[in-house]
Tab-separated table of C-alpha atoms and ligand atoms in Angstrom:
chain	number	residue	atom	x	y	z
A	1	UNK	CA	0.274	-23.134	-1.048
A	2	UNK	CA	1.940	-19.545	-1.481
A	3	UNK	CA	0.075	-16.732	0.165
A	4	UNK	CA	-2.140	-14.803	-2.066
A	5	UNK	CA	-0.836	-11.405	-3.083
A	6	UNK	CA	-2.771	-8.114	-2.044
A	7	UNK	CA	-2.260	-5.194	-3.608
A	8	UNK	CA	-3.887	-1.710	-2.595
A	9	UNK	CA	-4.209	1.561	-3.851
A	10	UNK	CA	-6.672	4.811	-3.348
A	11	UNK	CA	-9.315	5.718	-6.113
A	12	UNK	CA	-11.667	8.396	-6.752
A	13	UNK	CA	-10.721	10.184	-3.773
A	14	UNK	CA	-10.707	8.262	-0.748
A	15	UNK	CA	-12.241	4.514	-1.586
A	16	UNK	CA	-9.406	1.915	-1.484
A	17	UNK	CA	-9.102	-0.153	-4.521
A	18	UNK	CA	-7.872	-3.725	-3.501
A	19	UNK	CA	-6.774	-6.383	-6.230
A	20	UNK	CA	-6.679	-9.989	-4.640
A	21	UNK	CA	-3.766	-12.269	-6.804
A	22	UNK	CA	-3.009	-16.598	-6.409
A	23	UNK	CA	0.135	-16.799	-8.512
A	24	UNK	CA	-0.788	-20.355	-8.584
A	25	UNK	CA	-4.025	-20.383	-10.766
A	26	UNK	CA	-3.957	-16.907	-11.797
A	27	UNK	CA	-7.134	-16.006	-10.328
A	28	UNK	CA	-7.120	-12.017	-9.562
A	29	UNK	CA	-10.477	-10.483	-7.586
A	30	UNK	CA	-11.349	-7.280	-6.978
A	31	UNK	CA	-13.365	-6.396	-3.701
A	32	UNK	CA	-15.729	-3.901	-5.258
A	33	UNK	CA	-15.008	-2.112	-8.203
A	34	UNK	CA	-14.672	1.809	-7.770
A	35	UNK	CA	-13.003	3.311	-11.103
A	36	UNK	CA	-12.367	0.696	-13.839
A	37	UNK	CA	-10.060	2.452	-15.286
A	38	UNK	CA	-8.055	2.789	-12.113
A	39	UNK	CA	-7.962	-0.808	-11.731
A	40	UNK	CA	-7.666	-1.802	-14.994
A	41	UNK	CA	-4.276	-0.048	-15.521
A	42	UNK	CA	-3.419	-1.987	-12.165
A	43	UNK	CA	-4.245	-5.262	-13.776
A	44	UNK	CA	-2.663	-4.469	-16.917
A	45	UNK	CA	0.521	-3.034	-15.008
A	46	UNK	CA	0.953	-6.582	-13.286
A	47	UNK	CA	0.111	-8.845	-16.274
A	48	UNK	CA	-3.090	-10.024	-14.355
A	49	UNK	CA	-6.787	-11.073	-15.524
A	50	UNK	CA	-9.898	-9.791	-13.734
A	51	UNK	CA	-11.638	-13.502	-12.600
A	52	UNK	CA	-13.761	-11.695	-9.995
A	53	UNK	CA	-14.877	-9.139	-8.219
A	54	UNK	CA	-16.240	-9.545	-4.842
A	55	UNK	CA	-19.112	-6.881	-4.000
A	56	UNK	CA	-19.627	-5.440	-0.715
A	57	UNK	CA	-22.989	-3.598	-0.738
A	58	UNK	CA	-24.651	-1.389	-3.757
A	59	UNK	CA	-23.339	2.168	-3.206
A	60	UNK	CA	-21.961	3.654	-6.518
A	61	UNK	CA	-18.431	4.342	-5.330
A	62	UNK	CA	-18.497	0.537	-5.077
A	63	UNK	CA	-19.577	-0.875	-8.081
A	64	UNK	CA	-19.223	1.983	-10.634
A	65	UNK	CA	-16.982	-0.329	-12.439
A	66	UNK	CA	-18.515	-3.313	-12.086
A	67	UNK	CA	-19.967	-3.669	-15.775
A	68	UNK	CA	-16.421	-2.168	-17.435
A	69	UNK	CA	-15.051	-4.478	-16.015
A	70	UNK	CA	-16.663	-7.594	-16.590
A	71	UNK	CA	-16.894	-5.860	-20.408
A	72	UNK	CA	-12.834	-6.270	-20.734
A	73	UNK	CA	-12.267	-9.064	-18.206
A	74	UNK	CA	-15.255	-11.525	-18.577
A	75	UNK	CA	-15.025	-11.044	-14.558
A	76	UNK	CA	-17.302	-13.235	-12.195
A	77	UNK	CA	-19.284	-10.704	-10.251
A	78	UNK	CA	-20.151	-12.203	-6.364
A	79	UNK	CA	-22.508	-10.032	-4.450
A	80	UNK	CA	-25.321	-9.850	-1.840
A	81	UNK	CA	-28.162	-11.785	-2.323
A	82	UNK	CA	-29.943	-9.080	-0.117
A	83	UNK	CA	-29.016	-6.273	-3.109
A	84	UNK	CA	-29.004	-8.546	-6.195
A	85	UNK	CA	-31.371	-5.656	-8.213
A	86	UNK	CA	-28.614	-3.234	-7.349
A	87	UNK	CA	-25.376	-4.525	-8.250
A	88	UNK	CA	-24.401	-3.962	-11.897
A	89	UNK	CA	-23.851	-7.494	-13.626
A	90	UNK	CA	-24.087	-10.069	-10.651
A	91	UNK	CA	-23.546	-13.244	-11.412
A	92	UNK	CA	-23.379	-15.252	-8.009
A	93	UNK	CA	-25.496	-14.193	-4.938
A	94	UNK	CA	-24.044	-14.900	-1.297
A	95	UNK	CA	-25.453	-13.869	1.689
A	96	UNK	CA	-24.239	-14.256	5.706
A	97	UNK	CA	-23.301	-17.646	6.484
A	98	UNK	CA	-22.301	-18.536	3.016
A	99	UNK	CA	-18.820	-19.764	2.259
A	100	UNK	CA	-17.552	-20.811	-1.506
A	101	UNK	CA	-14.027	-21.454	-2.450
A	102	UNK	CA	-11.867	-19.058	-4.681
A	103	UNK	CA	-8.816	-20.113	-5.492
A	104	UNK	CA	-8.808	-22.991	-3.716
A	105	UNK	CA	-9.371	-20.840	-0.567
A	106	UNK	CA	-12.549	-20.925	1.687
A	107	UNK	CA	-13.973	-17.282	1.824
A	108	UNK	CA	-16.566	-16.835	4.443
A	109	UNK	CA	-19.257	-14.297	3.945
A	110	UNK	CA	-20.405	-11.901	6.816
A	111	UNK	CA	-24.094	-10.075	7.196
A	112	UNK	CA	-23.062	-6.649	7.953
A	113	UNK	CA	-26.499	-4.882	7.976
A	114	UNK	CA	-26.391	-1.141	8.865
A	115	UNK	CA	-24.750	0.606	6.325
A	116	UNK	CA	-27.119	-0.568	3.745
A	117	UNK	CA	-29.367	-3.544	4.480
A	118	UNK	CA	-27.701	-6.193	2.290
A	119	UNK	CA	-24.105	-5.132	3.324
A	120	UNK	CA	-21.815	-8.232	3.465
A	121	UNK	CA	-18.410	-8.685	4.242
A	122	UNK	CA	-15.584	-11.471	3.029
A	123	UNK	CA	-13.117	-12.958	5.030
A	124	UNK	CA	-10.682	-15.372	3.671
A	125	UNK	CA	-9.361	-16.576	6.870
A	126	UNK	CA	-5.748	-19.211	5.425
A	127	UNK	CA	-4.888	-15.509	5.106
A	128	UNK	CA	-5.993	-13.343	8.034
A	129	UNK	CA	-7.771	-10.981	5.345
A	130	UNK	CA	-11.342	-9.364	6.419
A	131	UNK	CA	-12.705	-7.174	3.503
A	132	UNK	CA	-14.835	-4.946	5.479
A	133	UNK	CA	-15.638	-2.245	3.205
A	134	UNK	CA	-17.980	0.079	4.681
A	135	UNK	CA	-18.948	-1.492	7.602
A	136	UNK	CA	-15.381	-1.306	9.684
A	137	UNK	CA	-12.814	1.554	9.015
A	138	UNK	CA	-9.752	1.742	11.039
A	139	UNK	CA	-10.710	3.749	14.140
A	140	UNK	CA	-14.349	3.917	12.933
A	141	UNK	CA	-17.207	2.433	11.467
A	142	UNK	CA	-19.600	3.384	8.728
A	143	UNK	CA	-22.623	5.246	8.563
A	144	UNK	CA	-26.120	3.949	9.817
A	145	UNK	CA	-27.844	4.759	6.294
A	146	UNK	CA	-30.401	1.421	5.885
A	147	UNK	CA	-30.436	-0.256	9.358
A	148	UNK	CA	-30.795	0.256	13.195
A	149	UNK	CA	-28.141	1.549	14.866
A	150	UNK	CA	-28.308	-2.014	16.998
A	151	UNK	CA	-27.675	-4.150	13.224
A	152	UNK	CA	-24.878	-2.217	13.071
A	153	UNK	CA	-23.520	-2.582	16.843
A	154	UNK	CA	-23.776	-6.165	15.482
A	155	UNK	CA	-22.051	-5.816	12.266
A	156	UNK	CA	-19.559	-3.854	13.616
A	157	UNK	CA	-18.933	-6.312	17.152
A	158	UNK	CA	-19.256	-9.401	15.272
A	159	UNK	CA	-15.449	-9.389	14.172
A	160	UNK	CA	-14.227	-9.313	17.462
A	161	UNK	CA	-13.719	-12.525	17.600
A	162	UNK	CA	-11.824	-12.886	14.680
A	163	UNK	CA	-7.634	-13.754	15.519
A	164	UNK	CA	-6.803	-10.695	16.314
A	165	UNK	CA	-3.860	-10.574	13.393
A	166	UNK	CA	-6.600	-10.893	11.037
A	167	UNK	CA	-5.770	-7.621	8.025
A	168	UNK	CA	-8.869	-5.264	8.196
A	169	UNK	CA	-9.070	-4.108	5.094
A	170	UNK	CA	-11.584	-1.077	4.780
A	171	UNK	CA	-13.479	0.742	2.126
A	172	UNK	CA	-11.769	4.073	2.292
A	173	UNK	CA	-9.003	6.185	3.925
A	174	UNK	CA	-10.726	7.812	6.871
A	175	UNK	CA	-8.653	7.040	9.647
A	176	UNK	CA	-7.608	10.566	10.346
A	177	UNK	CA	-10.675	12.005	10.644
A	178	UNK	CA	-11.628	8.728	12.233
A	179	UNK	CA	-8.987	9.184	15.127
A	180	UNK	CA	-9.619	12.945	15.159
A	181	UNK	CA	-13.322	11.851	16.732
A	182	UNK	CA	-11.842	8.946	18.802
A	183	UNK	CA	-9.674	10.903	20.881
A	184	UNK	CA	-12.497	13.111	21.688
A	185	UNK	CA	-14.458	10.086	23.488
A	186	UNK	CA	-11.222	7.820	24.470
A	187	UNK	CA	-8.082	10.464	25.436
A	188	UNK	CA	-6.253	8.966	27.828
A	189	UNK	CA	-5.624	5.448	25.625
A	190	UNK	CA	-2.603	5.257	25.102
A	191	UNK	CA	-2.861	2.721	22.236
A	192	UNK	CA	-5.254	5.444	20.849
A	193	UNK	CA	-2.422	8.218	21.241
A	194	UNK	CA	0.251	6.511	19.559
A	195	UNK	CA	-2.075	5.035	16.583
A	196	UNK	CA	-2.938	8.523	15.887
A	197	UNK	CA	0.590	9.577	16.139
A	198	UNK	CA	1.529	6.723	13.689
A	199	UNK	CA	-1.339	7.229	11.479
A	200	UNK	CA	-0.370	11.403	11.281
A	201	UNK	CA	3.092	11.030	9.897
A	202	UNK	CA	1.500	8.196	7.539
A	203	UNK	CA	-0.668	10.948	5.479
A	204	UNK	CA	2.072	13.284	6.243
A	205	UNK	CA	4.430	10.939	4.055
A	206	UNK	CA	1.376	10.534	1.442
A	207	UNK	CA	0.327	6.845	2.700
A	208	UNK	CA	-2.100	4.632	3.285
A	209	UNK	CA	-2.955	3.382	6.528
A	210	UNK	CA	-4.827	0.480	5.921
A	211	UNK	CA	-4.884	-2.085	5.997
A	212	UNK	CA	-4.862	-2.678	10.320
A	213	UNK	CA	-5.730	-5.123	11.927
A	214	UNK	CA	-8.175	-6.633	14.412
A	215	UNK	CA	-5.896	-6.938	17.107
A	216	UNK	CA	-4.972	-3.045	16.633
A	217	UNK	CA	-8.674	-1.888	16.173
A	218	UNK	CA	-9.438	-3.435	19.188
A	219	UNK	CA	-7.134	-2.038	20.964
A	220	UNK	CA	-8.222	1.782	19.665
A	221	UNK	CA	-11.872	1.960	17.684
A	222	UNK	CA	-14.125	3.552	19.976
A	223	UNK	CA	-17.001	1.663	17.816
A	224	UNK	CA	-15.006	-2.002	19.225
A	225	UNK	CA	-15.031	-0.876	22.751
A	226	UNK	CA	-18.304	0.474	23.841
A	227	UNK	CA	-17.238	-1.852	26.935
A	228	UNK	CA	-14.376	0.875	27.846
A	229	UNK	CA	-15.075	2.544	31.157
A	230	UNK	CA	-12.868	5.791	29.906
A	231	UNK	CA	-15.786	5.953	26.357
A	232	UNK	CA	-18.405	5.640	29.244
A	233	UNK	CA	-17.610	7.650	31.926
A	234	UNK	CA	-17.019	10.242	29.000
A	235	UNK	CA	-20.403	9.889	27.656
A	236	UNK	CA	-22.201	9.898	31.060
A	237	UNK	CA	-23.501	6.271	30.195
A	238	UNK	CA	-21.945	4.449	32.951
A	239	UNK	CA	-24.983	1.955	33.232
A	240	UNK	CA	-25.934	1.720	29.285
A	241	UNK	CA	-25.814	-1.551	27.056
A	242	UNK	CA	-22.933	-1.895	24.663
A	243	UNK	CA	-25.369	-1.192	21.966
A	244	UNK	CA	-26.478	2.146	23.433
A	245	UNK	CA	-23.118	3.552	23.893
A	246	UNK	CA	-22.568	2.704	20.329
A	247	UNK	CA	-25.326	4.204	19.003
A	248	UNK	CA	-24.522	7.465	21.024
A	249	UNK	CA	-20.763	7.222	19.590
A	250	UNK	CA	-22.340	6.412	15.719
A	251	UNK	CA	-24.607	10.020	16.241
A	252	UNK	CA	-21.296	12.103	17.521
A	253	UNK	CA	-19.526	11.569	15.391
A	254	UNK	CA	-22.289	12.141	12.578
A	255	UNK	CA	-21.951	15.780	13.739
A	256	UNK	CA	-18.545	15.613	14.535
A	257	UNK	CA	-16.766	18.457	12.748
B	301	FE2	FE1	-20.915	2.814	1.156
């Protein structure tokens, strides 16, 4: 079986579009659907036919083009059972603990509460590709908008276990920012020094930095390693939990400048 092809590029301003391709069978998905028009002149640039798109959670920058799309492509719309009433045009409901095959792959679908309540992620794991959306950027994590700040600890921690050459790919380009706030808690990691380093002259040269990996993120997101006695002692939290230190981290950087 040939490996699927991924391509990604930036829409609106900083979501990632991602188009999923099997050569084989000609299936093409889309995890979520930010700008039709973006990724329809993507499709139609490659020759390829919208079969699905693969819905993370129900914020508008992620499924603004769900209905467009399905409009021109006929498209298969998967989404979270937990959101149903808020994703334009779903057709197939999945929720944590699922799998179902797409093109003649397994995908495995995560829970991911905490950014919104229904949040789910999609790993199709014959490829090492986690499509994380909103719940894990590289460096960071999202916002607590629906959930605790422990779902999210949860959401976010779950994927440690994952090989650690497992693709993250994220929901938008914020690892600058993201790295800006990580070397505030974490300065003397040196796999956190030269990631930002790399990930500097990557927006210098105009591009993208995603996707990473697990093995990487672990190595560097503050939000994988409450465990770190540096993020601790730098927090004054020597004795917390793993989920306290999180939730501390998740409220800096909410006010982090
Ligand atoms: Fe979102």
């Amino acid at each position: 079986m040939s490996h699927l092809e991924m391509h990604q590029f930036i829409c609106r301003s900083d979501n990632y579009g991602l188009l999923v391709h099997d050569h084989q069978s000609g299936a093409t998905a889309s995890v979520d659907a930010p700008d039709a028009s973006v990724i329809e002149s993507e499709l139609k640039r490659r020759g390829w036919q919208l079969t699905h798109i693969f819905t993370t959670h129900h914020h508008t920058d992620h499924v603004e083009g769900n209905l467009a799309l399905r409009e021109q492509f006929g498209s298969i719309i998967v989404g979270p059972k937990l959101e149903a009433e808020k994703i334009p045009g779903i057709r197939k409901q999945v929720e944590g603990g699922d799998t179902f095959t797409w093109a003649g792959r397994e995908v495995k679908v995560f829970a991911c509460p905490g950014h919104t309540k229904g949040h789910i992620a999609y790993l199709i794991k014959s490829e090492f590709s986690l499509f994380a959306a909103d719940t894990v950027f590289s460096l960071g994590c999202g916002r607590v908008f629906e959930g605790t700040f422990e779902e999210m600890f949860h959401s976010v921690n779950q994927f440690r276990t994952l090989s650690p050459s497992t693709y993250l790919y994220c929901g938008h380009e914020y690892t600058e920012a993201n790295g800006r706030f990580a070397m505030t808690v974490e300065p003397g990691n040196r796999a956190l020094q030269q990631r930002v380093g790399a990930v500097t002259k990557l927006r210098q040269d105009g591009k993208m930095t995603c996707p990473t990996t697990i093995g990487e993120e672990l190595k560097t997101n503050p939000f994988l390693r409450c465990d770190s006695p540096e993020i601790r002692r730098n927090l004054n939290m020597e004795a917390a939990t793993d989920a306290e230190v999180f939730a501390e981290l998740r409220k800096r950087k909410d006010n982090f400048k």
